[in-house]
Amino acid sequence: MIKITFPDQSVREYQEGVTGLEIAKSISNSLANEVLSISVDGETWDLTRAILGNASVKLYKWDDEEGKHAFWHSSAHLMAEALEAIYPGVKLGIGPSIENGFYYDIDLGDGKSISDADLPKIENKMVELARTKSPYSRRDIPKEEALSYFTQKGDPYKIELITDLTDGTISFYSQGNFTDLCRGPHLPDTSYIKAIKLLSIAGAYWRGNEKNKQLTRIYGVSFPKQKMLEEYLVMLEQAKLRDHRKLGKELELFTFSPRVGQGLPLWLPKGAKLRELLENFLKKVQKEYGYEQVITPHIGQKELYVTSGHYEKYGKDSFQPIKTPQDGEEFLLKPMNCPHHCEIYRSKPHSYKDLPIRMAEFGTVYRYEQSGELHGLTRVRGFTQDDAHLFCRADQIKEEFIKVIDIIFRIFKALDFKDYVAQISLRDPNNKEKYIGSDENWDKAESAIIEAAQEKGLKTTVELGEAAFYGPKLDFMVKDAIGRKWQLGTIQVDYNLPERFELEYMGADNQKHRPVMIHRAPFGSMERFVAVLIEHTAGKFPLWLAPDQVVIMPISEKFNDYGKKVLNFLNNSDIRTLLDDRNEKIGKKIRDNELKKIPYLLIIGEKEEADGSVSVRKQGDGDKGSMSLEEFASFINNEIGTQLKEI
RNA sequence: GCUGAUGUAGCUCAGGGGUAGAGCACUUCCUUGGUAAGGAAGAGGUCAUGGGUUCAAUUCCCAUCAUCAGCUCCA
């Protein structure tokens, strides 16, 4: 007998060789029906694998990441089996589970391709195979046998994977007529997979390397119940309704024109208003933190960027230098604001008493992003950073860093951003040539970031090799409507630019010292931030940010004159107000203005005109009763005050 | 940049080798209505652009441009 310990520390005895599924059954049949995988002493296993000694276990169901992982990974194998059946000779790359489903990378052979139209055929085959209830069986085999299996099968990708594996044993999983190299774990059998939807086809480079062959990647998702698939698809549809590209058009916030150029957003009046409100808000906060606004031009001599190192690093991938009638003179559209700010710093001598200097600018920069990367407002070729550069002494780095985290916290709180991840990006210790600057400075900067984050109680993930080429950084990442991750706020330490621009200050010791620079942008860029804001709010901006806050809707044209009076009154009270004086019935006006997501709708008619009031309707929340004009104005200003006071 | 898909009215979309259609929006008229679509009429399109095939191309083919999904990249 062996002792099995459960997460609640209870212990039960079982026969040696008991499986996860048997353990689940011994607890309850319903558990046995739901369990998908098991962890044995911290390692995730198949439910059908024999446990040979005392162990701590945890059973995983659909609600556990580990359970879903086994489910989707098994689904990937099932898809591979279906693909081999439909496309004999297909070569397989990798087929993992991902956050929302699974994929498999395949090589159909030269000149062959599949399209979306082929997906249902593959789906059907998968359903058919799933119904055969084929067990997923695991087999540990020696490396030579694994290699000879795939050599015989003629699958170069698997051979490459096996060759690179350093583990002593290699495991194969089989179900039906399909065998794959795999670490597992998998479901007990294919019948668990009840609902399958293949979502899309895309190219993907073998092993993620642009220089390698591009394989065909098929994305899919699967569920243990048909109903769950249906719910998932509905959820996807609803998420698409929040897409900032769709809402940006509907709410008339921004647009693009091919005649202006790819990735160059045109801000429409309402979008410009929103952006202006955000900028003013940040300016105000930054003023409290001792920032000073500066303004610099959109271009700079090429030499400026040669000095900063940006030209060497990114020159080839940028908008190319602008020539002038002057022979040999070249300017760059600025891809970064920092070199200009360094020159401002250099414009006069500084004392240690002046530091830190905090120089802020809403600086528009231009980068020639790859065409396939452009994406609505989140990835564009011309964008405005809410940039600032802090020039400080080495002993001030941590404190300055903490203050920037405070600003970011304040902004995220003001806008109700809760679902963000803070990521510390350090350099790749195995590839130090990628970066510029001394080991010593890198170490100092990296530890300052880590300490500052710890001190603010910020939960962070650490990514090696994700640092900028000039220094480590702390980024704030958020997800968009369909789960894609974007970087918003960023704080970066830089020892490099002060060196390159020979920035100095006079110390208390009457010696010259080099300041440290911190780059920081709480929004990241106005474009990306507005995009994410649109998706998080579904276009229902908080009252203080709404481009139009109130719309007045007369019951009939007879009350348009009173409408104009109300309009003047509210506009004079600094409330952004519109008058809907169209010849339409009130139901129509309500519908149209609700769809425009204007926060407050005012209905006025005979009664309101008579007593100088308005009938108030809150967007999405219906009739709120009537108020006098004065009451309404102070009601609105109170709500804005409350929203901004919380900030 | 790469793979695949898409491009028809301001918007959302249907259609299809014989020079185009709906709904919404827009204009005019009727209506003057109390909390999510009142009625009628009208106007609006080189069917993304450039080539090719054809008696004839918006439709088929090729290229370009743009958009979408993913990969790679992201100072």
XYZ file of C-alpha atoms (C1' of nucleotides) in Angstrom:
722
model
C 0.000 0.000 0.000
C 1.109 3.582 -0.628
C 0.150 6.797 1.117
C -1.468 9.517 -0.981
C -1.576 13.009 0.519
C -4.235 15.461 -0.668
C -3.991 19.271 -0.765
C -5.906 19.527 2.546
C -3.144 17.336 4.048
C -5.491 14.386 4.514
C -3.914 11.036 3.723
C -5.437 7.923 2.204
C -3.962 4.545 1.442
C -4.116 2.958 -1.987
C -2.696 -0.047 -3.782
C 0.662 0.607 -5.345
C 0.137 1.482 -8.996
C -3.142 3.295 -8.377
C -4.014 5.899 -11.040
C -5.335 9.418 -10.703
C -8.636 8.369 -12.180
C -8.988 5.562 -9.611
C -8.199 7.961 -6.804
C -10.881 10.363 -8.077
C -13.382 7.505 -8.314
C -12.626 6.498 -4.748
C -13.669 9.957 -3.632
C -16.789 10.356 -5.751
C -18.123 9.424 -9.145
C -18.910 13.009 -9.985
C -15.321 13.990 -9.287
C -14.123 11.138 -11.494
C -16.302 12.517 -14.277
C -14.850 15.973 -14.031
C -11.187 15.396 -13.311
C -8.810 15.948 -16.263
C -5.287 15.644 -14.927
C -3.399 15.209 -11.694
C -0.251 16.552 -10.158
C 1.967 14.015 -8.447
C 4.595 15.547 -6.190
C 4.295 18.786 -8.126
C 4.529 17.272 -11.598
C 1.439 17.151 -13.795
C 0.578 13.629 -14.903
C -1.950 11.701 -16.909
C -4.869 10.356 -14.922
C -4.079 6.898 -16.194
C -0.439 6.807 -15.133
C 0.351 4.421 -12.283
C 1.560 5.993 -9.045
C 4.229 3.744 -7.620
C 5.099 5.264 -4.255
C 3.928 7.639 -1.543
C 2.963 10.936 -3.112
C 1.198 14.258 -2.692
C -1.450 14.740 -5.302
C -3.842 17.380 -6.541
C -6.641 16.637 -8.972
C -7.285 19.152 -11.729
C -10.641 19.878 -13.321
C -11.702 22.170 -16.152
C -11.531 25.212 -13.890
C -7.837 24.600 -13.238
C -5.290 25.795 -15.772
C -3.644 22.381 -15.587
C -6.923 20.658 -16.430
C -7.558 22.880 -19.437
C -3.967 22.411 -20.498
C -4.316 18.621 -20.658
C -7.647 18.993 -22.450
C -6.387 21.349 -25.137
C -3.099 19.594 -25.535
C -4.969 16.355 -26.155
C -7.159 18.251 -28.612
C -4.037 19.314 -30.503
C -3.038 15.671 -30.825
C -6.519 14.834 -32.009
C -6.278 17.531 -34.656
C -2.910 16.153 -35.757
C -4.469 12.727 -36.139
C -7.280 14.206 -38.226
C -4.783 16.125 -40.360
C -2.737 13.001 -41.025
C -5.904 11.223 -42.062
C -6.964 13.990 -44.443
C -3.538 15.079 -45.687
C -1.337 11.974 -45.832
C 2.344 12.806 -45.570
C 1.777 16.030 -43.642
C 4.782 16.905 -41.465
C 4.191 18.060 -37.943
C 5.940 20.802 -36.003
C 4.720 21.559 -32.511
C 1.192 21.472 -31.146
C 0.820 22.975 -27.690
C -2.110 24.208 -25.650
C -2.308 27.974 -25.286
C -4.226 30.404 -23.121
C -7.461 29.935 -25.038
C -7.227 26.686 -26.931
C -4.505 25.029 -28.887
C -2.721 25.003 -32.226
C -0.623 22.733 -34.335
C 2.093 23.843 -36.768
C 2.153 21.712 -39.860
C 4.059 21.503 -43.133
C 1.762 20.345 -45.911
C 4.595 20.113 -48.409
C 5.703 22.548 -51.075
C 3.017 24.366 -52.952
C 0.184 22.972 -50.858
C -1.951 25.101 -48.638
C -5.233 24.983 -46.848
C -7.776 27.709 -46.274
C -10.554 28.513 -43.836
C -12.904 26.547 -46.045
C -11.036 23.358 -45.142
C -11.491 23.807 -41.406
C -14.986 22.272 -41.105
C -13.704 19.150 -42.835
C -10.924 18.823 -40.260
C -13.334 19.590 -37.429
C -15.673 16.852 -38.573
C -12.855 14.365 -38.746
C -11.803 15.323 -35.231
C -15.324 14.807 -33.908
C -15.437 11.450 -35.638
C -12.092 10.420 -34.118
C -13.056 11.734 -30.685
C -16.101 9.479 -30.673
C -13.920 6.388 -31.068
C -12.954 6.884 -27.425
C -9.314 6.064 -28.152
C -7.162 6.092 -25.047
C -4.125 8.377 -24.956
C -1.337 6.037 -23.980
C 2.082 7.032 -22.780
C 5.321 5.216 -23.458
C 8.826 6.109 -22.320
C 11.360 5.207 -24.962
C 15.050 5.675 -25.561
C 16.208 8.542 -27.746
C 17.486 6.268 -30.542
C 14.132 4.569 -30.875
C 12.378 7.928 -30.962
C 14.711 9.136 -33.674
C 14.298 6.019 -35.752
C 10.498 6.267 -35.494
C 10.412 9.753 -36.937
C 13.193 9.040 -39.414
C 11.084 6.240 -40.760
C 8.030 8.477 -40.758
C 10.043 11.217 -42.443
C 9.287 14.077 -40.096
C 12.300 16.433 -39.973
C 10.775 18.760 -37.376
C 10.276 16.069 -34.777
C 13.768 14.744 -35.463
C 15.164 18.199 -34.789
C 13.189 18.462 -31.553
C 14.321 15.042 -30.334
C 17.928 15.727 -31.260
C 17.847 18.858 -29.122
C 16.276 17.109 -26.122
C 18.737 16.560 -23.338
C 16.532 14.514 -21.002
C 17.477 10.860 -20.725
C 14.043 9.506 -21.474
C 11.678 10.608 -24.147
C 7.967 9.976 -24.003
C 5.595 9.173 -26.825
C 1.850 9.490 -26.660
C -0.467 7.559 -28.933
C -4.153 7.603 -29.599
C -5.840 5.765 -32.431
C -3.453 5.711 -35.380
C -1.441 8.652 -34.167
C 1.788 8.796 -32.214
C 3.544 11.974 -31.181
C 6.592 13.041 -29.271
C 5.180 14.621 -26.156
C 5.835 15.355 -22.531
C 2.153 15.139 -21.689
C -0.009 15.021 -19.769
C -3.095 13.984 -21.666
C -6.701 13.052 -21.068
C -7.539 9.392 -20.485
C -9.232 9.127 -23.877
C -10.524 11.152 -26.817
C -14.187 10.937 -25.827
C -13.687 13.734 -23.303
C -13.507 16.147 -26.219
C -17.118 16.872 -27.084
C -17.059 20.233 -28.835
C -14.446 21.494 -31.271
C -14.056 24.714 -33.219
C -11.111 25.440 -35.458
C -10.723 29.180 -35.468
C -8.076 30.329 -37.898
C -5.092 29.564 -40.052
C -1.885 31.545 -39.936
C 1.734 31.287 -40.900
C 4.239 30.707 -38.134
C 7.989 30.421 -38.433
C 9.457 27.110 -37.328
C 10.752 27.619 -33.785
C 9.746 31.265 -33.933
C 12.713 32.220 -36.070
C 12.150 34.476 -39.041
C 14.991 32.764 -40.912
C 13.329 29.362 -40.708
C 10.654 27.933 -42.939
C 7.159 29.184 -42.346
C 4.718 26.484 -41.327
C 0.952 26.530 -41.404
C -0.543 27.033 -37.979
C -4.111 25.984 -37.259
C -5.713 27.474 -34.151
C -8.597 25.788 -32.422
C -10.480 25.542 -29.196
C -12.377 22.655 -27.660
C -14.650 21.977 -24.723
C -16.058 19.104 -22.699
C -19.601 20.335 -23.434
C -21.198 21.699 -26.586
C -22.859 24.446 -24.564
C -19.502 25.721 -23.352
C -18.342 26.126 -26.932
C -21.466 28.068 -27.792
C -20.960 30.336 -24.793
C -17.350 30.865 -25.752
C -18.266 31.863 -29.296
C -20.873 34.304 -27.990
C -18.257 35.756 -25.673
C -15.856 36.191 -28.584
C -18.533 37.999 -30.577
C -19.240 40.319 -27.665
C -15.559 41.024 -27.205
C -15.370 42.078 -30.828
C -18.024 44.702 -30.142
C -15.551 46.381 -27.795
C -12.832 46.520 -30.417
C -11.475 50.075 -30.413
C -11.243 50.103 -34.206
C -14.976 49.475 -34.458
C -15.921 51.844 -31.623
C -13.469 54.472 -32.825
C -15.365 54.609 -36.080
C -18.816 54.448 -34.525
C -18.106 57.096 -31.918
C -16.203 59.250 -34.421
C -12.994 59.314 -32.408
C -10.372 58.669 -35.068
C -9.889 57.436 -38.598
C -7.165 56.463 -41.043
C -6.660 57.436 -44.635
C -4.479 55.533 -47.081
C -3.749 58.884 -48.705
C -2.188 60.123 -45.492
C -0.453 56.826 -44.947
C -0.598 53.517 -43.176
C -0.454 53.687 -39.420
C -0.883 57.458 -39.283
C -4.020 58.144 -37.239
C -6.277 61.128 -37.865
C -7.911 62.267 -34.644
C -11.481 63.448 -35.186
C -12.892 66.243 -32.999
C -14.373 63.909 -30.378
C -11.213 61.814 -30.188
C -9.063 64.912 -30.001
C -11.245 66.161 -27.135
C -10.805 62.893 -25.251
C -7.081 63.001 -25.779
C -6.874 66.623 -24.718
C -8.731 65.810 -21.490
C -6.336 62.967 -20.748
C -3.317 65.128 -21.474
C -4.541 67.937 -19.261
C -5.237 65.496 -16.484
C -1.737 64.043 -16.666
C -0.147 67.484 -16.909
C -1.907 68.460 -13.724
C -0.761 65.354 -11.875
C 2.774 65.750 -13.161
C 2.876 69.375 -12.053
C 2.212 68.177 -8.520
C 5.197 65.878 -8.848
C 7.543 68.658 -9.909
C 7.573 68.118 -13.671
C 8.170 70.953 -16.106
C 6.752 70.914 -19.622
C 9.109 71.399 -22.555
C 8.485 71.442 -26.298
C 10.874 70.171 -28.963
C 10.655 69.932 -32.771
C 9.553 66.870 -34.720
C 12.858 66.495 -36.509
C 16.483 66.592 -35.513
C 19.801 66.301 -37.281
C 20.788 62.763 -38.068
C 23.953 63.309 -36.004
C 21.803 63.709 -32.911
C 20.646 60.114 -33.283
C 24.069 58.875 -34.213
C 25.219 60.344 -30.910
C 22.361 58.738 -28.994
C 22.991 55.340 -30.592
C 19.449 55.075 -31.955
C 20.590 55.484 -35.526
C 22.948 52.567 -35.377
C 20.376 50.371 -33.678
C 17.225 51.326 -35.554
C 18.313 53.479 -38.489
C 17.684 50.812 -41.077
C 14.137 50.184 -39.845
C 13.150 53.840 -39.584
C 11.758 56.488 -41.842
C 14.810 57.386 -43.869
C 16.691 60.649 -43.380
C 15.181 63.833 -44.792
C 17.505 65.640 -47.174
C 17.684 69.417 -47.527
C 18.964 71.707 -50.292
C 22.145 71.952 -48.235
C 24.538 69.297 -49.465
C 25.089 66.519 -46.930
C 22.570 67.870 -44.458
C 20.196 65.204 -43.150
C 17.418 65.226 -40.605
C 15.485 62.391 -39.003
C 11.852 62.424 -38.073
C 12.296 61.941 -34.383
C 11.810 58.359 -33.250
C 12.526 59.316 -29.609
C 12.261 62.512 -27.600
C 15.149 61.801 -25.276
C 18.029 63.167 -27.383
C 16.226 66.499 -27.662
C 15.699 66.522 -23.912
C 19.367 65.747 -23.346
C 20.188 68.846 -25.366
C 17.864 70.885 -23.174
C 19.720 69.546 -20.159
C 22.998 70.557 -21.782
C 21.783 74.077 -22.456
C 23.100 75.242 -19.099
C 25.323 73.947 -16.300
C 23.627 72.140 -13.425
C 24.321 71.861 -9.740
C 23.555 68.776 -7.652
C 21.065 71.048 -5.913
C 18.998 71.277 -9.149
C 18.461 67.541 -9.382
C 16.236 65.834 -10.058
C 15.144 67.716 -13.134
C 11.895 66.352 -14.520
C 11.304 67.301 -18.140
C 7.942 66.373 -19.647
C 6.640 66.608 -23.181
C 3.761 65.158 -25.120
C 6.201 64.368 -27.871
C 5.125 62.961 -31.197
C 7.505 60.390 -32.623
C 7.640 58.452 -35.876
C 8.778 54.885 -36.325
C 8.614 52.811 -39.446
C 6.875 49.789 -37.973
C 6.636 46.717 -40.202
C 3.445 46.884 -42.227
C 2.108 43.624 -40.836
C 2.433 44.982 -37.321
C 0.140 47.954 -37.690
C -2.999 47.547 -35.663
C -5.639 50.218 -35.102
C -4.338 52.754 -32.605
C -2.303 50.240 -30.637
C 0.539 49.969 -33.131
C 1.052 52.962 -35.392
C 3.830 54.765 -37.215
C 3.259 58.212 -35.754
C 2.274 58.546 -32.125
C 2.513 60.842 -29.150
C 4.310 59.690 -26.057
C 3.427 61.177 -22.695
C 7.141 61.294 -22.291
C 9.315 62.637 -19.530
C 12.953 62.337 -18.650
C 14.151 62.543 -15.113
C 17.756 63.588 -14.680
C 18.897 62.624 -11.217
C 21.781 61.540 -9.043
C 22.435 57.850 -8.653
C 21.211 57.995 -5.046
C 17.873 59.414 -6.225
C 16.991 56.692 -8.709
C 14.944 54.567 -6.407
C 12.991 57.464 -4.974
C 12.247 58.845 -8.428
C 11.237 55.410 -9.587
C 8.826 55.096 -6.708
C 7.270 58.458 -7.526
C 6.688 57.391 -11.096
C 5.015 54.200 -9.909
C 2.791 56.459 -7.790
C 1.778 58.495 -10.820
C 0.959 55.343 -12.747
C -1.071 53.977 -9.838
C -3.010 57.227 -9.729
C -3.818 57.135 -13.406
C -4.824 53.503 -13.397
C -7.027 54.135 -10.404
C -8.635 57.176 -12.014
C -9.533 55.115 -15.029
C -10.392 51.976 -13.140
C -7.672 49.861 -14.735
C -7.346 46.835 -12.511
C -6.281 44.058 -14.806
C -2.706 44.955 -15.491
C 0.525 43.073 -15.095
C 3.762 44.749 -14.079
C 6.748 43.294 -15.842
C 10.373 43.911 -15.003
C 12.509 43.430 -18.092
C 16.137 42.598 -17.467
C 18.864 41.858 -19.942
C 19.550 38.383 -21.236
C 22.566 37.218 -19.208
C 23.611 34.924 -22.065
C 23.575 37.566 -24.732
C 25.142 40.663 -23.234
C 26.452 41.991 -26.561
C 22.913 43.031 -27.446
C 23.105 45.817 -24.893
C 25.222 48.905 -24.416
C 26.605 50.070 -21.080
C 28.824 48.620 -18.379
C 27.991 45.528 -16.341
C 28.247 47.581 -13.191
C 25.685 50.156 -14.313
C 23.310 47.478 -15.521
C 23.479 45.722 -12.180
C 22.853 48.966 -10.313
C 19.896 49.877 -12.512
C 18.347 46.421 -12.341
C 18.489 46.300 -8.575
C 17.067 49.838 -8.253
C 14.001 48.784 -10.273
C 13.490 45.577 -8.356
C 13.788 47.351 -5.016
C 11.444 50.176 -6.007
C 8.811 47.702 -7.184
C 9.150 45.737 -3.965
C 8.860 48.844 -1.863
C 5.627 49.834 -3.613
C 4.277 46.334 -3.059
C 3.949 45.923 -6.804
C 3.494 42.350 -7.943
C 5.819 41.852 -10.849
C 6.905 39.222 -13.298
C 10.520 39.206 -14.405
C 11.490 38.647 -18.032
C 15.087 38.084 -18.951
C 16.198 39.417 -22.312
C 13.285 41.857 -22.628
C 15.231 44.947 -21.557
C 15.749 47.874 -23.927
C 19.191 47.966 -25.434
C 20.213 50.835 -23.151
C 18.736 49.730 -19.864
C 16.284 47.639 -17.846
C 12.659 48.657 -17.531
C 9.414 48.213 -15.671
C 6.408 47.971 -17.962
C 2.713 47.917 -17.231
C 0.873 45.557 -19.545
C -2.863 45.288 -20.095
C -5.012 43.062 -22.251
C -7.328 44.275 -24.980
C -10.863 43.053 -25.638
C -9.723 39.835 -27.248
C -6.955 39.084 -24.802
C -3.958 40.459 -26.638
C -1.331 41.989 -24.367
C -0.122 45.550 -24.859
C 2.468 47.557 -23.058
C 1.177 50.832 -21.661
C 3.160 52.591 -18.952
C 6.882 52.164 -18.912
C 9.741 53.277 -16.664
C 13.277 52.776 -17.873
C 16.629 53.493 -16.309
C 19.302 54.759 -18.656
C 22.993 55.164 -17.910
C 23.786 55.264 -21.587
C 22.470 58.553 -22.895
C 24.026 60.696 -20.153
C 27.312 59.080 -21.139
C 26.848 59.623 -24.851
C 25.684 63.206 -24.436
C 28.296 63.840 -21.746
C 25.721 65.189 -19.337
C 27.153 66.579 -16.133
C 26.338 68.286 -12.895
C 28.539 69.911 -10.303
C 28.573 67.907 -7.084
C 28.834 69.140 -3.519
C 32.465 68.103 -3.780
C 33.041 70.669 -6.539
C 33.648 67.799 -8.960
C 31.755 67.035 -12.155
C 29.431 64.037 -11.992
C 27.264 62.221 -14.486
C 23.507 62.226 -13.869
C 21.321 59.175 -14.455
C 18.307 59.378 -16.740
C 14.944 57.766 -16.208
C 12.606 57.596 -19.217
C 9.010 57.228 -18.264
C 5.580 57.330 -19.899
C 2.568 56.434 -17.740
C 0.185 56.147 -20.702
C 2.907 54.870 -22.988
C 1.438 56.570 -25.989
C -1.782 58.531 -26.251
C -2.822 56.374 -29.186
C -2.379 53.041 -27.489
C -3.765 54.276 -24.207
C -6.924 55.616 -25.802
C -7.310 52.320 -27.670
C -7.131 50.318 -24.474
C -9.367 52.808 -22.673
C -12.002 52.411 -25.386
C -11.889 48.627 -25.065
C -11.976 48.640 -21.276
C -14.928 51.018 -21.126
C -16.622 49.720 -24.295
C -16.767 53.412 -25.296
C -18.663 54.403 -22.136
C -16.098 56.834 -20.838
C -16.293 58.211 -17.314
C -18.220 61.473 -17.246
C -15.125 63.642 -16.851
C -13.590 62.148 -20.010
C -16.652 61.873 -22.242
C -16.174 64.106 -25.310
C -19.886 64.956 -25.106
C -21.293 64.769 -21.619
C -24.908 65.780 -22.081
C -27.417 65.925 -24.929
C -30.617 67.938 -24.797
C -33.585 66.379 -26.579
C -36.704 68.500 -27.053
C -39.914 66.495 -27.267
C -40.863 68.421 -30.391
C -39.587 71.348 -32.395
C -41.821 73.608 -30.354
C -39.320 73.338 -27.518
C -36.139 73.905 -29.500
C -35.927 77.484 -28.244
C -36.007 76.324 -24.655
C -33.423 73.707 -25.700
C -31.102 76.471 -26.842
C -31.469 78.218 -23.497
C -30.580 74.999 -21.669
C -27.653 74.485 -24.047
C -26.251 77.935 -23.309
C -26.716 77.500 -19.611
C -24.889 74.171 -19.492
C -22.096 75.184 -21.834
C -21.569 78.252 -19.659
C -21.292 75.893 -16.690
C -18.430 74.080 -18.497
C -20.525 71.045 -19.252
C -19.955 69.696 -22.752
C -23.480 69.717 -24.128
C -25.205 69.066 -27.447
C -28.724 69.906 -28.619
C -30.555 67.277 -30.657
C -33.071 69.536 -32.409
C -33.858 67.093 -35.216
C -37.454 66.645 -36.260
C -37.709 63.181 -34.676
C -39.821 61.564 -32.016
C -38.365 61.334 -28.541
C -37.984 57.543 -28.686
C -35.772 57.889 -31.733
C -33.652 60.592 -30.123
C -33.199 58.479 -27.010
C -32.131 55.483 -29.028
C -29.673 57.391 -31.195
C -28.045 59.191 -28.296
C -27.868 56.080 -26.142
C -26.002 54.402 -28.980
C -23.586 57.338 -29.060
C -22.928 56.529 -25.390
C -23.474 60.094 -24.216
C -23.561 59.917 -20.394
C -26.637 62.107 -19.753
C -29.719 62.630 -21.890
C -32.046 65.506 -21.046
C -35.655 65.450 -22.188
C -37.480 68.739 -22.311
C -41.078 69.498 -23.223
C -43.973 71.613 -22.117
C -43.629 70.754 -18.450
C -39.893 71.408 -18.294
C -40.135 74.688 -20.172
C -42.848 75.836 -17.781
C -40.836 75.269 -14.616
C -37.304 75.705 -15.986
C -36.292 72.109 -15.445
C -34.926 69.142 -17.343
C -35.917 65.478 -17.250
C -32.745 63.480 -16.725
C -31.895 60.144 -18.253
C -28.630 58.388 -17.528
C -27.033 56.413 -20.331
C -27.746 52.733 -19.857
C -29.738 53.421 -16.713
C -33.002 55.025 -17.806
C -35.140 57.795 -16.349
C -33.766 59.617 -13.284
C -36.597 62.106 -12.790
C -36.481 65.863 -13.242
C -34.235 68.588 -11.858
C -33.921 72.322 -12.173
C -31.160 73.560 -14.464
C -29.051 74.653 -11.508
C -29.574 71.345 -9.738
C -28.551 69.432 -12.836
C -25.397 71.500 -13.392
C -24.255 70.995 -9.829
C -25.233 67.318 -10.016
C -22.924 66.886 -13.025
C -20.118 68.899 -11.494
C -20.432 66.872 -8.302
C -20.133 63.619 -10.179
C -17.041 64.860 -11.999
C -15.637 66.155 -8.728
C -16.189 62.762 -7.106
C -14.534 60.987 -9.993
C -11.533 63.278 -9.936
C -11.260 63.436 -6.165
C -10.878 59.678 -6.030
C -7.904 60.074 -8.298
C 8.635 41.811 -43.725
C 6.215 36.578 -43.962
C 1.588 33.117 -44.398
C -3.610 33.133 -45.215
C -8.111 35.873 -45.926
C -10.878 40.284 -47.277
C -11.899 44.994 -50.239
C -19.423 46.643 -53.539
C -23.043 53.740 -51.238
C -20.882 57.683 -45.307
C -21.806 52.807 -42.117
C -23.246 47.365 -41.921
C -23.690 43.968 -45.757
C -26.268 41.017 -50.090
C -25.250 39.975 -55.317
C -22.919 38.373 -59.667
C -19.261 37.499 -67.347
C -24.194 41.540 -70.313
C -22.120 48.853 -66.908
C -25.574 47.162 -59.483
C -29.120 46.059 -54.494
C -30.975 46.238 -49.003
C -31.072 48.398 -44.080
C -29.179 52.517 -41.383
C -27.261 57.508 -42.143
C -28.221 61.896 -45.530
C -31.924 65.668 -48.261
C -37.081 67.280 -48.856
C -42.150 66.871 -47.493
C -46.008 65.139 -44.072
C -46.266 64.581 -38.921
C -45.301 68.040 -33.422
C -45.032 63.206 -30.923
C -43.186 62.226 -23.092
C -38.397 57.950 -22.134
C -34.527 52.815 -27.168
C -36.423 53.028 -34.466
C -43.562 57.705 -37.049
C -44.622 57.971 -42.556
C -43.519 59.226 -47.782
C -40.402 60.766 -51.630
C -35.381 61.704 -53.218
C -30.250 61.782 -53.720
C -25.936 58.855 -53.335
C -21.401 53.872 -56.201
C -15.177 54.255 -62.233
C -18.053 47.657 -57.438
C -9.885 49.614 -53.845
C -6.133 50.841 -57.950
C -3.424 49.274 -62.443
C -2.766 45.614 -66.059
C -4.455 40.925 -68.613
C -8.221 37.255 -70.707
C -13.014 38.138 -73.342
C -17.477 40.577 -78.296
C -18.322 42.185 -73.193
C -15.018 42.374 -66.531
C -17.502 45.127 -60.869
C -17.549 39.536 -61.405
C -12.208 35.366 -64.022
C -6.454 35.889 -63.818
C -1.963 38.815 -62.293
C 0.247 42.910 -59.790
C -0.155 46.994 -56.431
C -2.455 49.435 -52.283
C -5.245 49.033 -47.854
C -7.681 46.174 -44.042
C -8.221 41.568 -40.952
C -6.015 36.984 -38.256
C -1.443 35.039 -36.850
C 4.105 34.817 -37.071
C 8.496 37.827 -36.632
C 9.722 42.746 -34.795
C 8.706 46.758 -31.215
C 13.936 52.468 -29.086
